[in-house]
Coordinates of N, CA and C in Angstrom, one line a residue:
X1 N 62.9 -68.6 -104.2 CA 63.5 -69.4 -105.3 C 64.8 -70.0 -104.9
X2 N 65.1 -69.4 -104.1 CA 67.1 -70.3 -103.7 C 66.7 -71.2 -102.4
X3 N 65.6 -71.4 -102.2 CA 65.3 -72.3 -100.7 C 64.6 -73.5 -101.7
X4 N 64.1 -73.6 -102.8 CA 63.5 -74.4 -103.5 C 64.7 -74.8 -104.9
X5 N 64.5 -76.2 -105.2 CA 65.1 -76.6 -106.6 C 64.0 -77.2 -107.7
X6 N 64.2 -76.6 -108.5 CA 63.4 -76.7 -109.5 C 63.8 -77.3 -110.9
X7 N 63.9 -78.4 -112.0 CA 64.2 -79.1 -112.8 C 63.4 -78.8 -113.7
X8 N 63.8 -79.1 -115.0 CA 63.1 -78.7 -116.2 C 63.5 -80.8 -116.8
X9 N 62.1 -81.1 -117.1 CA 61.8 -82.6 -117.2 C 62.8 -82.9 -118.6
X10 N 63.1 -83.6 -118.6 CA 63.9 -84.1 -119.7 C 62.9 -84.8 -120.9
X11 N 61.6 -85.2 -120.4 CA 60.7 -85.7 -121.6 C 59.8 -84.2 -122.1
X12 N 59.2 -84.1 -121.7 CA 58.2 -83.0 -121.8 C 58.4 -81.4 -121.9
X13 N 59.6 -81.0 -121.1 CA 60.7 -80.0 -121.0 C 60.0 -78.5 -120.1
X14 N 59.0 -79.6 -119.6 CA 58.2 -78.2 -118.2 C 59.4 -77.9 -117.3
X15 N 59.1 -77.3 -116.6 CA 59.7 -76.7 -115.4 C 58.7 -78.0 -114.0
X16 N 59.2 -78.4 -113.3 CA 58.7 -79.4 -112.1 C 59.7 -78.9 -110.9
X17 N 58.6 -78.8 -109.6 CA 59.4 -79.0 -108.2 C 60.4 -80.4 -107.6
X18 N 61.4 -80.1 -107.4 CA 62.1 -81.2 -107.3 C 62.7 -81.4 -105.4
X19 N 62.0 -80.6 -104.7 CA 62.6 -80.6 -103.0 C 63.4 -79.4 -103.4
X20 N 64.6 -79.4 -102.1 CA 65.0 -78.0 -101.5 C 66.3 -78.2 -102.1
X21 N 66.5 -77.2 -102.0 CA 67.7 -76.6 -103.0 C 69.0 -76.8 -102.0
X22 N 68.8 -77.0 -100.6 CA 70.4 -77.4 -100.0 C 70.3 -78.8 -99.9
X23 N 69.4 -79.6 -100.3 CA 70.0 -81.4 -101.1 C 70.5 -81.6 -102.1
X24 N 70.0 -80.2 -103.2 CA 70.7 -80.6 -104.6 C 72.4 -79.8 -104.6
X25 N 72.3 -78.6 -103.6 CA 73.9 -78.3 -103.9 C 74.9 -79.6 -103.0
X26 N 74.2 -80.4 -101.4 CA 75.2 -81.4 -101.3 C 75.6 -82.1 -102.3
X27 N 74.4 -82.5 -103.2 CA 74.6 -83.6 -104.3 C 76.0 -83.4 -105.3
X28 N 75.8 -82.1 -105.7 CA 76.4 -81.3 -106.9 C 76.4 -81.3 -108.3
X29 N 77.2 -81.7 -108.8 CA 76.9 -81.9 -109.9 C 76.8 -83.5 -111.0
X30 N 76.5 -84.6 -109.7 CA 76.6 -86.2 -110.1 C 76.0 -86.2 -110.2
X31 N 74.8 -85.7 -111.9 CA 73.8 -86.7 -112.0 C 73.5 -86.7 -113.2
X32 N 72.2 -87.7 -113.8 CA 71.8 -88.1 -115.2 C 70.8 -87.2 -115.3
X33 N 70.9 -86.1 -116.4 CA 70.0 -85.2 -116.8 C 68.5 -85.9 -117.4
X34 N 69.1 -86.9 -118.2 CA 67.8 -88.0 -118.7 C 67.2 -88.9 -117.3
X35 N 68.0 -88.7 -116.1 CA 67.0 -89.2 -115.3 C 65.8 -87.9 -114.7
X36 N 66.1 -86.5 -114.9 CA 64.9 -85.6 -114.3 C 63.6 -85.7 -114.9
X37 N 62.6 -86.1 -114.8 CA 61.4 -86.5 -115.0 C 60.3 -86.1 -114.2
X38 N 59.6 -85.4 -114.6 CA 58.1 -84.5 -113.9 C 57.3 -85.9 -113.7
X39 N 56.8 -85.7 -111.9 CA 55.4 -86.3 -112.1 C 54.3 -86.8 -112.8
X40 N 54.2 -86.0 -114.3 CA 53.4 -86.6 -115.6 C 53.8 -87.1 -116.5
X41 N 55.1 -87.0 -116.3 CA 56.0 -88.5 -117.5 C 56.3 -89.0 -116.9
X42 N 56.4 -89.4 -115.4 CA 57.2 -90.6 -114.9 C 56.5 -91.7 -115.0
X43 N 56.7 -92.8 -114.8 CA 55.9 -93.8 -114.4 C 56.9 -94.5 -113.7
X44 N 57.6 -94.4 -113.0 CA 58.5 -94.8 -112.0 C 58.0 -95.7 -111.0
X45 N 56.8 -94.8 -110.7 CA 56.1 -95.8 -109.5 C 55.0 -96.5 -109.8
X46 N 54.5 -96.6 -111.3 CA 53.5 -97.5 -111.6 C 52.1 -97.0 -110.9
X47 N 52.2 -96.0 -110.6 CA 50.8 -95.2 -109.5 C 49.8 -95.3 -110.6
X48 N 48.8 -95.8 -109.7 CA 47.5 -95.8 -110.0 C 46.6 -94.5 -109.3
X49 N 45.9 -94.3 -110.0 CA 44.6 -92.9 -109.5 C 43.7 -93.7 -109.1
X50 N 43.6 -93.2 -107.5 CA 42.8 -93.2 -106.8 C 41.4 -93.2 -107.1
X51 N 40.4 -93.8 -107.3 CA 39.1 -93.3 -107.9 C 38.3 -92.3 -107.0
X52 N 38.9 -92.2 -105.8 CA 37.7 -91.2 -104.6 C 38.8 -90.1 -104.6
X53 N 40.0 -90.2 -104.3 CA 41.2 -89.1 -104.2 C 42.0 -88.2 -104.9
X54 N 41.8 -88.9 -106.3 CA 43.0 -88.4 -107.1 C 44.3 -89.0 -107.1
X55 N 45.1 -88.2 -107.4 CA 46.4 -88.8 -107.0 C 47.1 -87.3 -106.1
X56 N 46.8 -86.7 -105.8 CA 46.4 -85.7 -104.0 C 47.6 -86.5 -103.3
X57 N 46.9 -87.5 -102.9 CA 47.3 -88.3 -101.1 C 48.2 -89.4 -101.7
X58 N 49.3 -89.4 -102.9 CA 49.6 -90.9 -103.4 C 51.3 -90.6 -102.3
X59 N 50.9 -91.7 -101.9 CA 52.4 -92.1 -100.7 C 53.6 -93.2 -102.2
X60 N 54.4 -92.7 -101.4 CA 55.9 -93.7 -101.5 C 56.6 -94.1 -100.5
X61 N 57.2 -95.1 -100.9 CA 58.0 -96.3 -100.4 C 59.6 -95.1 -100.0
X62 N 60.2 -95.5 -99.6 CA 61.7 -94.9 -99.2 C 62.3 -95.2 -100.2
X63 N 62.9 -95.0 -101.0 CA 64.2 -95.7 -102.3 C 65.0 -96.8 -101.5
X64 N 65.5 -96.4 -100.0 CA 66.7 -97.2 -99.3 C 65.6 -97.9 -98.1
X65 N 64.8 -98.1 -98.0 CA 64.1 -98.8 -96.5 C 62.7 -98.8 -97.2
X66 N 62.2 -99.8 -96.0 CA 60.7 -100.2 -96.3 C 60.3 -99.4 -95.0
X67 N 59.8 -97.7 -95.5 CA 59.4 -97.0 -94.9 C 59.0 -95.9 -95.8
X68 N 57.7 -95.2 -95.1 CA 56.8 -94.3 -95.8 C 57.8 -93.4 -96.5
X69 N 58.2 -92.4 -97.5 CA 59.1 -91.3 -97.8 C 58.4 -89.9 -97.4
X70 N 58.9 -89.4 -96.7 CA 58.4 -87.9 -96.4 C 59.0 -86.9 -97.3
X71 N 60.1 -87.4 -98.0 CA 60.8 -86.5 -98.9 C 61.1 -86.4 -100.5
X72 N 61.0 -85.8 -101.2 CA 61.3 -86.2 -103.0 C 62.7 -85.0 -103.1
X73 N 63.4 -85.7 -103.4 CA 64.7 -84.7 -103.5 C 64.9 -85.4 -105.0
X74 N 66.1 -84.4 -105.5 CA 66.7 -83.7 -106.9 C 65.5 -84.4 -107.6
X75 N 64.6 -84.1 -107.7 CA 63.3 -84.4 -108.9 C 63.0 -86.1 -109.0
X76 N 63.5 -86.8 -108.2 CA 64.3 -88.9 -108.8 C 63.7 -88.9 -107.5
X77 N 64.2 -88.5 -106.1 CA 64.0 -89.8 -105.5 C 63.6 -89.8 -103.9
X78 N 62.8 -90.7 -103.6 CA 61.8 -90.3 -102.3 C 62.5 -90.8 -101.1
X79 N 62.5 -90.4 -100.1 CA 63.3 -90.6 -98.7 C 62.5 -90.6 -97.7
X80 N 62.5 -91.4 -96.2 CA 62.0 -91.0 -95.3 C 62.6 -90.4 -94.9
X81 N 62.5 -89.9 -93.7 CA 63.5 -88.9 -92.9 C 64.5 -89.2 -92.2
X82 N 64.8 -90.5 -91.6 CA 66.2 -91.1 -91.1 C 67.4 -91.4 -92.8
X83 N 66.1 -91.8 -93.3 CA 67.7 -91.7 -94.8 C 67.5 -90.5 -95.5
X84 N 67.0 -89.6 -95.0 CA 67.1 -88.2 -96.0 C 68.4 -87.7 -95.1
X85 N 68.4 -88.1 -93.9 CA 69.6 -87.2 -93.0 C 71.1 -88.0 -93.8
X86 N 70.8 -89.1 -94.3 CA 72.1 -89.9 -94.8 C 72.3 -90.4 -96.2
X87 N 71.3 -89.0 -96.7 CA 71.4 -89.2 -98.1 C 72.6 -89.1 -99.1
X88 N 74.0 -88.7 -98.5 CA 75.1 -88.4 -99.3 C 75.6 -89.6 -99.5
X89 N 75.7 -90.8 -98.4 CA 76.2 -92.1 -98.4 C 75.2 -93.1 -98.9
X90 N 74.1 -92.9 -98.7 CA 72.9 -93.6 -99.6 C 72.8 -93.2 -101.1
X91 N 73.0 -92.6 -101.4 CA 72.8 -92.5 -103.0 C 74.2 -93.0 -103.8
X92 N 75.4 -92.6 -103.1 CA 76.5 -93.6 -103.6 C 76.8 -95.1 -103.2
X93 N 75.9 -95.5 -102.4 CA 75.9 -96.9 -102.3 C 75.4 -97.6 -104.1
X94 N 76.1 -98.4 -104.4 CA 75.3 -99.1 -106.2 C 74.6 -100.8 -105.3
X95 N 73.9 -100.4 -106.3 CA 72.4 -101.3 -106.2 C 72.7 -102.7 -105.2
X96 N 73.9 -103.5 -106.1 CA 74.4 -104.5 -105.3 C 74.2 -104.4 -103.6
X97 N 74.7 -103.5 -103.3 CA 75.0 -103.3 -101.6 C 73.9 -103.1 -100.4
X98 N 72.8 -102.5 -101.3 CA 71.7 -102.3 -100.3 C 71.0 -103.7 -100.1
X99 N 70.3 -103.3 -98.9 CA 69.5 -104.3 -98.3 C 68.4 -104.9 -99.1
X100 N 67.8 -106.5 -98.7 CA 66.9 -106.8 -99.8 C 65.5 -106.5 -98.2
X101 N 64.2 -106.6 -98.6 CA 63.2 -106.2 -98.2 C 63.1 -107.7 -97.1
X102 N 62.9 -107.4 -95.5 CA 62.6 -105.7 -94.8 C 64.2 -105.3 -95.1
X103 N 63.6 -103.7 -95.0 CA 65.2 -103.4 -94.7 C 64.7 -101.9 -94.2
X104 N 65.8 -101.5 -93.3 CA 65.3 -100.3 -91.8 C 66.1 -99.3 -92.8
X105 N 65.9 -98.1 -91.9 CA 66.1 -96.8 -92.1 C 67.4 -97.0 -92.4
X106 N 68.7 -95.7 -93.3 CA 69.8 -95.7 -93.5 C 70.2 -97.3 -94.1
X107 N 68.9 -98.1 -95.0 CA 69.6 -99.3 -95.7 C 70.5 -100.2 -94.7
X108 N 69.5 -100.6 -93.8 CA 69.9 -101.6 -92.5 C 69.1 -102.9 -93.1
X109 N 69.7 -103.9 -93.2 CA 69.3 -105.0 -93.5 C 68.6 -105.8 -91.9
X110 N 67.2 -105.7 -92.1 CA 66.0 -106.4 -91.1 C 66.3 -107.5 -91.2
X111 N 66.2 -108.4 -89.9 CA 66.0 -109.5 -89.6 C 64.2 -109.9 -90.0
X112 N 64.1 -111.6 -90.8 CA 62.7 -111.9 -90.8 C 62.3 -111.7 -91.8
X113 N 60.8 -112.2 -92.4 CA 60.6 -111.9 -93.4 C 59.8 -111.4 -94.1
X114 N 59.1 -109.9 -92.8 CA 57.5 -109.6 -93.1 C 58.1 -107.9 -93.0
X115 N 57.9 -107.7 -94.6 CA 58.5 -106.3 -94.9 C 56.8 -105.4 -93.7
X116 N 58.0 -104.4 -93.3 CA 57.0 -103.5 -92.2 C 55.8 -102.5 -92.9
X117 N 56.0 -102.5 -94.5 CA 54.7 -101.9 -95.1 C 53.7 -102.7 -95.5
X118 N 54.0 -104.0 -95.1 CA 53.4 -105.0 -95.7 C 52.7 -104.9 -97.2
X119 N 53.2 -104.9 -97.8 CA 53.6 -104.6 -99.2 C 54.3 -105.3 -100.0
X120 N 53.5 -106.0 -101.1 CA 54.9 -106.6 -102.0 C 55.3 -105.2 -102.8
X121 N 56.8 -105.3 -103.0 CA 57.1 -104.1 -103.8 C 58.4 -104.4 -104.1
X122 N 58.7 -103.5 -105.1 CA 60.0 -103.3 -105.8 C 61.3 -103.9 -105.1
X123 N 62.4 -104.2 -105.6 CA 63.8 -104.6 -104.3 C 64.3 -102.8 -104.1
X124 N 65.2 -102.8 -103.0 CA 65.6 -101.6 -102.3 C 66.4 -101.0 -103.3
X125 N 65.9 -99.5 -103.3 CA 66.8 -99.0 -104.8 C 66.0 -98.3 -105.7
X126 N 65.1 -98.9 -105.5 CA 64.2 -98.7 -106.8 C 62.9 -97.9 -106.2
X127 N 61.9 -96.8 -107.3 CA 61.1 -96.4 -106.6 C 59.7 -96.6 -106.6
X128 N 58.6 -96.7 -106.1 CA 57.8 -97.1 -106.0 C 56.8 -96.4 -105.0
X129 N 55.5 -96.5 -105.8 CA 54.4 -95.4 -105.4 C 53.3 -96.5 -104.3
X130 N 53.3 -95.9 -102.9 CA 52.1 -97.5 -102.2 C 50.7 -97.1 -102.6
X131 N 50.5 -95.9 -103.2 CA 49.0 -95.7 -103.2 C 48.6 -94.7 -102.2
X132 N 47.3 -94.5 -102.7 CA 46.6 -93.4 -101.8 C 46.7 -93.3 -100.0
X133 N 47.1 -92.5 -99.7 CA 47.7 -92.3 -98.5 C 46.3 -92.6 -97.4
X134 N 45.5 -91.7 -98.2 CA 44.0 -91.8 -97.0 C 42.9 -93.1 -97.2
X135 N 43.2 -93.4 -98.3 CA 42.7 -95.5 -98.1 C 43.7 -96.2 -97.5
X136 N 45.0 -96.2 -97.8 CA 46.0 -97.2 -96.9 C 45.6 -97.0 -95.4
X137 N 45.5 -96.1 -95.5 CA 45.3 -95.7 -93.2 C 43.8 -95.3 -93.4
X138 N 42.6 -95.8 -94.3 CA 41.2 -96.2 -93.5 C 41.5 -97.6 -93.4
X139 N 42.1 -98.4 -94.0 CA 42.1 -99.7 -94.3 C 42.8 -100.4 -92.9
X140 N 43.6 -99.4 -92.6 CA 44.2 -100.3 -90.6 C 42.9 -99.8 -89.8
X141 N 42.4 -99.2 -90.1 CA 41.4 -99.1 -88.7 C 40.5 -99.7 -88.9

Protein backbone atom coordinates (compact mmCIF):
# COMPACT_ATOMS: atom_id res chain seq x y z
CA UNK A 1 0.00 0.00 0.00
CA UNK A 2 2.86 2.87 0.54
CA UNK A 3 4.64 1.80 -2.91
CA UNK A 4 1.18 2.36 -4.59
CA UNK A 5 -1.23 5.73 -4.66
CA UNK A 6 -4.63 5.34 -4.66
CA UNK A 7 -7.52 8.25 -5.17
CA UNK A 8 -11.00 8.12 -4.35
CA UNK A 9 -12.82 9.66 -7.84
CA UNK A 10 -14.38 12.80 -7.29
CA UNK A 11 -17.56 11.75 -9.48
CA UNK A 12 -18.52 8.33 -8.48
CA UNK A 13 -16.51 8.36 -5.05
CA UNK A 14 -14.79 4.65 -5.66
CA UNK A 15 -11.43 4.11 -4.66
CA UNK A 16 -9.17 3.96 -8.28
CA UNK A 17 -5.29 3.10 -8.88
CA UNK A 18 -3.63 6.29 -9.64
CA UNK A 19 0.56 5.12 -10.29
CA UNK A 20 3.14 5.01 -7.47
CA UNK A 21 3.08 6.73 -4.49
CA UNK A 22 6.82 8.36 -4.80
CA UNK A 23 5.25 10.68 -7.97
CA UNK A 24 2.43 11.78 -5.83
CA UNK A 25 4.65 12.70 -2.60
CA UNK A 26 7.17 14.75 -5.36
CA UNK A 27 4.00 16.45 -6.46
CA UNK A 28 2.65 17.20 -2.88
CA UNK A 29 -0.02 18.75 -2.17
CA UNK A 30 -0.68 21.06 -5.76
CA UNK A 31 -3.63 19.73 -6.96
CA UNK A 32 -7.51 19.93 -8.10
CA UNK A 33 -9.37 17.26 -6.11
CA UNK A 34 -12.28 17.73 -8.85
CA UNK A 35 -9.65 16.85 -11.33
CA UNK A 36 -9.28 12.89 -9.65
CA UNK A 37 -11.42 10.92 -11.88
CA UNK A 38 -11.52 6.94 -12.21
CA UNK A 39 -11.27 5.32 -15.52
CA UNK A 40 -15.25 4.91 -15.69
CA UNK A 41 -16.08 8.56 -15.41
CA UNK A 42 -13.44 9.94 -17.38
CA UNK A 43 -13.90 10.66 -20.72
CA UNK A 44 -10.74 12.53 -21.00
CA UNK A 45 -9.56 10.58 -23.82
CA UNK A 46 -12.66 10.10 -25.78
CA UNK A 47 -11.71 6.09 -25.83
CA UNK A 48 -13.49 4.07 -27.81
CA UNK A 49 -13.95 0.07 -27.01
CA UNK A 50 -12.27 -1.93 -29.00
CA UNK A 51 -14.85 -4.39 -30.51
CA UNK A 52 -12.22 -7.60 -30.54
CA UNK A 53 -10.20 -6.28 -27.21
CA UNK A 54 -11.99 -4.43 -24.83
CA UNK A 55 -10.55 -1.64 -23.58
CA UNK A 56 -7.51 -4.20 -21.96
CA UNK A 57 -4.73 -2.86 -24.60
CA UNK A 58 -6.16 1.04 -24.86
CA UNK A 59 -2.77 3.10 -25.37
CA UNK A 60 -2.13 6.94 -24.65
CA UNK A 61 -0.56 9.78 -26.14
CA UNK A 62 2.20 11.43 -23.55
CA UNK A 63 0.27 14.68 -22.04
CA UNK A 64 3.90 16.65 -22.92
CA UNK A 65 5.17 14.80 -26.39
CA UNK A 66 3.76 12.83 -29.26
CA UNK A 67 4.91 9.64 -27.79
CA UNK A 68 3.29 6.35 -26.54
CA UNK A 69 2.73 6.95 -22.29
CA UNK A 70 4.06 4.10 -20.28
CA UNK A 71 2.93 5.88 -17.20
CA UNK A 72 -0.57 7.22 -15.44
CA UNK A 73 0.52 9.19 -12.41
CA UNK A 74 -1.65 11.12 -9.60
CA UNK A 75 -4.87 9.41 -11.17
CA UNK A 76 -4.83 12.73 -14.42
CA UNK A 77 -2.07 12.11 -16.30
CA UNK A 78 -0.19 9.78 -18.82
CA UNK A 79 3.74 10.11 -19.40
CA UNK A 80 6.17 8.34 -21.48
CA UNK A 81 9.27 7.63 -19.80
CA UNK A 82 11.75 10.47 -20.77
CA UNK A 83 8.91 12.97 -19.44
CA UNK A 84 7.95 10.86 -16.50
CA UNK A 85 11.81 11.45 -15.38
CA UNK A 86 10.89 15.35 -15.81
CA UNK A 87 7.71 15.41 -14.49
CA UNK A 88 8.28 18.11 -11.68
CA UNK A 89 9.11 20.87 -14.47
CA UNK A 90 6.56 19.44 -16.95
CA UNK A 91 3.51 19.74 -15.00
CA UNK A 92 4.34 23.40 -13.91
CA UNK A 93 4.96 24.47 -17.31
CA UNK A 94 0.98 26.30 -18.21
CA UNK A 95 -0.47 25.34 -21.35
CA UNK A 96 0.85 28.41 -23.30
CA UNK A 97 4.54 27.22 -23.20
CA UNK A 98 4.55 23.70 -24.38
CA UNK A 99 5.18 22.61 -27.72
CA UNK A 100 2.55 22.37 -30.52
CA UNK A 101 2.56 18.77 -32.36
CA UNK A 102 5.39 17.02 -33.32
CA UNK A 103 6.75 17.68 -30.21
CA UNK A 104 9.75 15.14 -28.51
CA UNK A 105 10.22 13.88 -25.24
CA UNK A 106 10.53 16.58 -22.04
CA UNK A 107 8.08 19.06 -24.36
CA UNK A 108 10.92 19.64 -27.11
CA UNK A 109 9.41 21.41 -29.93
CA UNK A 110 10.04 19.03 -33.42
CA UNK A 111 11.07 20.35 -36.40
CA UNK A 112 8.37 19.52 -39.56
CA UNK A 113 5.18 18.63 -39.82
CA UNK A 114 4.41 14.87 -39.53
CA UNK A 115 3.57 14.22 -35.82
CA UNK A 116 5.68 10.70 -35.03
CA UNK A 117 2.27 8.89 -33.92
CA UNK A 118 0.84 9.81 -36.96
CA UNK A 119 -2.12 10.74 -35.45
CA UNK A 120 -4.36 13.67 -35.56
CA UNK A 121 -4.85 14.47 -31.84
CA UNK A 122 -5.37 16.82 -29.15
CA UNK A 123 -2.60 20.03 -28.81
CA UNK A 124 0.26 19.14 -26.12
CA UNK A 125 -1.26 19.28 -22.62
CA UNK A 126 -4.09 17.69 -23.11
CA UNK A 127 -4.92 13.92 -22.76
CA UNK A 128 -5.79 11.65 -25.15
CA UNK A 129 -6.54 7.84 -25.56
CA UNK A 130 -4.77 6.30 -29.40
CA UNK A 131 -6.72 3.22 -29.12
CA UNK A 132 -6.25 -0.29 -28.83
CA UNK A 133 -2.74 -1.04 -28.49
CA UNK A 134 -2.74 -4.63 -30.34
CA UNK A 135 -4.72 -3.19 -33.59
CA UNK A 136 -2.47 -0.02 -33.74
CA UNK A 137 0.79 -2.47 -34.12
CA UNK A 138 -1.25 -5.25 -36.42
CA UNK A 139 -1.94 -2.30 -38.50
CA UNK A 140 2.21 -1.45 -39.18
CA UNK A 141 2.88 -4.85 -40.12
Amino acid sequence: MERYAYYVCSQCAKAYYGGEARCDAELGENFNPQELVCGGCSDVSKAKMCPKHGMDFLEYKCRYCCSVAVFFCFGTTHFCDTCHDDFQRLTNLPKGKLPRCPAGPKATQLTGEECPLHVVHPPTGEEFALGCGICRNAQTF
